[in-house]
Short mmCIF file of C-alpha atoms in Angstrom, two decimals:
data_model
loop_
_atom_site.label_atom_id
_atom_site.label_comp_id
_atom_site.label_asym_id
_atom_site.label_seq_id
_atom_site.Cartn_x
_atom_site.Cartn_y
_atom_site.Cartn_z
CA GLU A 1 0.29 29.01 -5.91
CA THR A 2 -3.50 29.33 -5.79
CA GLY A 3 -5.46 26.16 -5.19
CA VAL A 4 -8.76 25.13 -6.73
CA THR A 5 -11.55 27.59 -5.99
CA GLN A 6 -15.30 27.22 -6.42
CA SER A 7 -18.23 29.61 -6.33
CA PRO A 8 -20.67 30.04 -4.84
CA THR A 9 -20.13 28.19 -1.55
CA HIS A 10 -23.84 27.67 -0.93
CA LEU A 11 -26.88 27.91 -3.16
CA ILE A 12 -30.60 27.38 -2.67
CA LYS A 13 -32.82 26.78 -5.69
CA THR A 14 -36.33 25.51 -6.31
CA ARG A 15 -37.32 22.50 -8.36
CA GLY A 16 -37.31 23.19 -12.10
CA GLN A 17 -34.82 26.04 -11.95
CA GLN A 18 -31.39 26.10 -13.58
CA VAL A 19 -28.04 26.57 -11.82
CA THR A 20 -24.46 27.35 -12.85
CA LEU A 21 -21.53 26.45 -10.64
CA ARG A 22 -18.01 27.73 -11.27
CA CYS A 23 -14.53 26.36 -10.73
CA SER A 24 -11.08 27.86 -11.16
CA SER A 25 -8.41 25.24 -11.57
CA GLN A 26 -5.05 25.27 -9.85
CA SER A 27 -2.34 27.16 -11.70
CA GLY A 28 -0.76 24.99 -14.41
CA HIS A 29 -3.59 22.45 -14.45
CA ASN A 30 -5.36 21.77 -17.76
CA THR A 31 -7.88 19.14 -16.65
CA VAL A 32 -11.03 19.72 -14.60
CA SER A 33 -13.38 17.07 -13.25
CA TRP A 34 -16.74 17.52 -11.54
CA TYR A 35 -18.19 15.27 -8.85
CA GLN A 36 -21.50 15.10 -7.00
CA GLN A 37 -21.49 14.01 -3.37
CA ALA A 38 -24.82 13.18 -1.76
CA LEU A 39 -25.05 13.16 2.02
CA GLY A 40 -23.28 10.15 3.53
CA GLN A 41 -21.90 8.94 0.19
CA GLY A 42 -18.61 9.08 -1.66
CA PRO A 43 -18.30 11.55 -4.56
CA GLN A 44 -19.68 10.40 -7.92
CA PHE A 45 -17.97 11.39 -11.17
CA ILE A 46 -20.06 13.67 -13.43
CA PHE A 47 -17.66 14.53 -16.26
CA GLN A 48 -14.16 15.70 -17.06
CA TYR A 49 -12.77 18.39 -19.36
CA TYR A 50 -9.30 18.32 -20.86
CA ARG A 51 -8.18 21.31 -22.91
CA GLU A 52 -11.78 22.52 -23.38
CA GLU A 53 -13.10 19.14 -24.62
CA GLU A 54 -15.28 16.73 -22.65
CA ASN A 55 -13.10 13.72 -21.86
CA GLY A 56 -15.34 11.21 -20.15
CA ARG A 57 -18.75 11.29 -18.55
CA GLY A 58 -20.34 9.43 -15.67
CA ASN A 59 -23.89 8.17 -15.34
CA PHE A 60 -25.62 11.56 -15.25
CA PRO A 61 -28.46 12.76 -17.52
CA PRO A 62 -27.89 15.37 -20.28
CA ARG A 63 -29.38 18.13 -18.14
CA PHE A 64 -25.96 18.10 -16.46
CA SER A 65 -23.64 19.94 -18.84
CA GLY A 66 -20.34 21.74 -18.64
CA LEU A 67 -17.81 24.00 -20.22
CA GLN A 68 -14.10 24.57 -19.92
CA PHE A 69 -12.62 27.92 -20.90
CA PRO A 70 -9.23 28.74 -22.47
CA ASN A 71 -7.86 29.61 -19.02
CA TYR A 72 -8.96 26.09 -17.92
CA SER A 73 -11.63 27.35 -15.53
CA SER A 74 -14.92 25.48 -15.81
CA GLU A 75 -18.66 25.67 -15.31
CA LEU A 76 -21.19 23.01 -14.37
CA ASN A 77 -24.75 23.71 -15.50
CA VAL A 78 -27.76 21.79 -14.26
CA ASN A 79 -31.15 22.35 -15.90
CA ALA A 80 -34.60 21.42 -14.61
CA LEU A 81 -33.39 20.91 -11.05
CA GLU A 82 -34.82 17.99 -9.10
CA LEU A 83 -34.91 17.45 -5.34
CA ASP A 84 -32.31 14.66 -5.68
CA ASP A 85 -29.84 17.15 -7.14
CA SER A 86 -29.31 18.48 -3.62
CA ALA A 87 -25.68 17.65 -2.89
CA LEU A 88 -22.15 18.93 -2.50
CA TYR A 89 -20.64 19.58 -5.94
CA LEU A 90 -16.87 19.21 -6.06
CA CYS A 91 -14.47 20.33 -8.73
CA ALA A 92 -11.00 18.85 -9.10
CA SER A 93 -8.11 19.90 -11.28
CA SER A 94 -5.00 18.05 -12.36
CA PRO A 95 -2.06 18.54 -14.69
CA ARG A 96 -1.96 16.28 -17.73
CA LYS A 97 0.67 15.85 -20.39
CA GLY A 98 -1.71 14.03 -22.72
CA VAL A 99 -5.03 12.22 -22.93
CA GLY A 100 -3.44 9.00 -21.69
CA ASP A 101 -1.78 10.61 -18.70
CA THR A 102 -3.02 10.34 -15.13
CA ASP A 103 -2.01 12.42 -12.16
CA THR A 104 -3.09 13.58 -8.72
CA GLN A 105 -6.44 15.38 -8.63
CA TYR A 106 -6.77 18.37 -6.29
CA PHE A 107 -10.22 19.29 -5.03
CA GLY A 108 -11.86 22.60 -4.37
CA PRO A 109 -13.96 23.34 -1.28
CA GLY A 110 -17.23 22.52 -3.06
CA THR A 111 -20.59 24.18 -3.62
CA ARG A 112 -23.44 22.98 -1.46
CA LEU A 113 -26.65 23.02 -3.51
CA THR A 114 -30.04 22.71 -1.89
CA VAL A 115 -33.09 22.18 -4.10
CA LEU A 116 -36.46 22.90 -2.47
CA GLY B 1 -16.79 -0.89 -13.70
CA ILE B 2 -14.30 -0.98 -10.88
CA GLN B 3 -15.69 -1.50 -7.39
CA VAL B 4 -14.02 0.12 -4.38
CA GLU B 5 -14.71 -1.11 -0.88
CA GLN B 6 -13.46 0.48 2.31
CA SER B 7 -13.37 -0.94 5.78
CA PRO B 8 -14.30 -0.39 8.48
CA PRO B 9 -17.20 1.99 7.74
CA ASP B 10 -16.86 3.62 11.17
CA LEU B 11 -14.06 3.80 13.69
CA ILE B 12 -13.90 5.38 17.13
CA LEU B 13 -10.49 5.86 18.71
CA GLN B 14 -9.06 7.33 21.84
CA GLU B 15 -6.52 10.08 21.24
CA GLY B 16 -3.05 8.56 20.87
CA ALA B 17 -4.23 5.25 19.44
CA ASN B 18 -3.14 3.82 16.09
CA SER B 19 -5.43 2.65 13.29
CA THR B 20 -5.42 0.95 9.90
CA LEU B 21 -7.95 1.71 7.18
CA ARG B 22 -8.32 -0.64 4.25
CA CYS B 23 -9.32 -0.13 0.61
CA ASN B 24 -10.00 -3.05 -1.74
CA PHE B 25 -10.51 -2.56 -5.46
CA SER B 26 -11.77 -5.01 -8.05
CA ASP B 27 -9.51 -4.38 -11.07
CA SER B 28 -6.17 -2.93 -12.13
CA VAL B 29 -5.88 0.81 -11.67
CA ASN B 30 -3.56 3.58 -12.86
CA ASN B 31 -3.93 5.76 -9.81
CA LEU B 32 -4.98 5.46 -6.19
CA GLN B 33 -5.47 8.40 -3.90
CA TRP B 34 -6.32 8.71 -0.22
CA PHE B 35 -8.27 11.77 0.93
CA HIS B 36 -9.42 13.20 4.24
CA GLN B 37 -12.72 15.06 4.11
CA ASN B 38 -13.00 17.63 6.87
CA PRO B 39 -16.32 18.64 8.49
CA TRP B 40 -16.70 21.49 5.97
CA GLY B 41 -16.55 19.10 3.02
CA GLN B 42 -13.05 19.89 1.78
CA LEU B 43 -11.27 16.86 0.34
CA ILE B 44 -7.64 17.03 1.36
CA ASN B 45 -5.05 15.00 -0.53
CA LEU B 46 -3.16 12.61 1.68
CA PHE B 47 -1.39 10.31 -0.75
CA TYR B 48 -1.11 9.57 -4.45
CA ILE B 49 -0.03 5.95 -4.25
CA PRO B 50 -0.72 3.57 -7.17
CA SER B 51 1.87 1.21 -5.68
CA GLY B 52 4.48 1.01 -2.94
CA THR B 53 4.70 2.75 0.42
CA LYS B 54 4.75 6.42 1.35
CA GLN B 55 4.95 8.23 4.65
CA ASN B 56 4.01 11.75 5.67
CA GLY B 57 4.42 12.47 9.34
CA ARG B 58 2.03 10.31 11.38
CA LEU B 59 0.37 8.98 8.25
CA SER B 60 1.62 6.30 5.92
CA ALA B 61 0.08 4.31 3.10
CA THR B 62 0.86 1.09 1.31
CA THR B 63 -0.65 -0.11 -1.96
CA VAL B 64 -0.18 -3.69 -3.16
CA ALA B 65 -1.41 -3.34 -6.71
CA THR B 66 -1.04 -7.04 -7.57
CA GLU B 67 -3.38 -7.94 -4.71
CA ARG B 68 -5.68 -4.95 -5.28
CA TYR B 69 -5.66 -3.33 -1.90
CA SER B 70 -4.30 -0.29 -0.12
CA LEU B 71 -3.86 0.48 3.58
CA LEU B 72 -3.76 3.82 5.33
CA TYR B 73 -2.04 3.88 8.73
CA ILE B 74 -2.66 6.62 11.26
CA SER B 75 -0.37 6.62 14.26
CA SER B 76 -0.76 8.55 17.53
CA SER B 77 -4.17 9.82 16.42
CA GLN B 78 -5.29 13.35 17.30
CA THR B 79 -8.77 14.84 17.51
CA THR B 80 -8.02 16.80 14.33
CA ASP B 81 -7.74 13.48 12.48
CA SER B 82 -11.51 13.07 12.82
CA GLY B 83 -13.50 13.08 9.61
CA VAL B 84 -14.14 10.80 6.67
CA TYR B 85 -11.30 9.07 4.86
CA PHE B 86 -11.84 8.17 1.23
CA CYS B 87 -9.92 5.95 -1.08
CA ALA B 88 -10.35 6.64 -4.82
CA VAL B 89 -9.01 4.85 -7.87
CA ASP B 90 -8.56 6.08 -11.42
CA ASP B 91 -10.60 4.10 -13.93
CA TYR B 92 -8.60 5.10 -16.99
CA ASN B 93 -10.69 2.90 -19.29
CA GLN B 94 -13.64 5.20 -18.63
CA GLY B 95 -12.10 8.60 -19.09
CA GLY B 96 -9.74 8.91 -16.15
CA LYS B 97 -12.47 9.42 -13.59
CA LEU B 98 -11.89 8.78 -9.89
CA ILE B 99 -14.10 6.10 -8.37
CA PHE B 100 -14.54 6.57 -4.65
CA GLY B 101 -15.23 4.11 -1.91
CA GLN B 102 -17.95 4.80 0.65
CA GLY B 103 -15.42 6.10 3.12
CA THR B 104 -14.38 5.35 6.69
CA GLU B 105 -15.74 7.78 9.27
CA LEU B 106 -13.13 8.25 11.99
CA SER B 107 -13.89 9.84 15.32
CA VAL B 108 -10.98 10.51 17.69
CA LYS B 109 -12.02 11.19 21.29
CA PRO B 110 -9.88 13.28 23.67
#
């Protein structure tokens, strides 16, 4: 069974640029969540996708957007990068039987984004 | 929203010692998970424990949902236990997101 994978592992961008991060969910998992972890902090929820629909969003501006594909993989897009966007971006997948279900979330290794 | 507080923020142990990490949360939750974040940033699942007690080798966890706290016990600590331990709860009322505490940074000395 393949776990959650993320690409790329590291990325350096300059302020104002756009970035796309990718996540492949664990086999059999239909829900993907994205988190931002700044240095020395706990991860902060960005948004979640369940069966290709956004299913909850944290306190992040609209320039953070996402997609989930029919195979349940996902992308996180960030436009107009700011210095404060420098962080570890974590993707988590989980199996869900329905919108009201909750289950263990399994995390990928993360993408470390540096904005200069 | 739900607040999650972890204590202590930092802990230094000698190899072989035991420790208890605490997680307090401010409201009812559907899910509580404990994670270990290694130096490379990987969050490793330790326990999914919305209530009750679970054990896995030298680690065990207890969640008392009615009193809104969870404890993670590490016995006979090893240097490989070093890292940051996070508690996270599932705020179902806001889309099933995990809300993390600030973590406990554990350092185990040989």
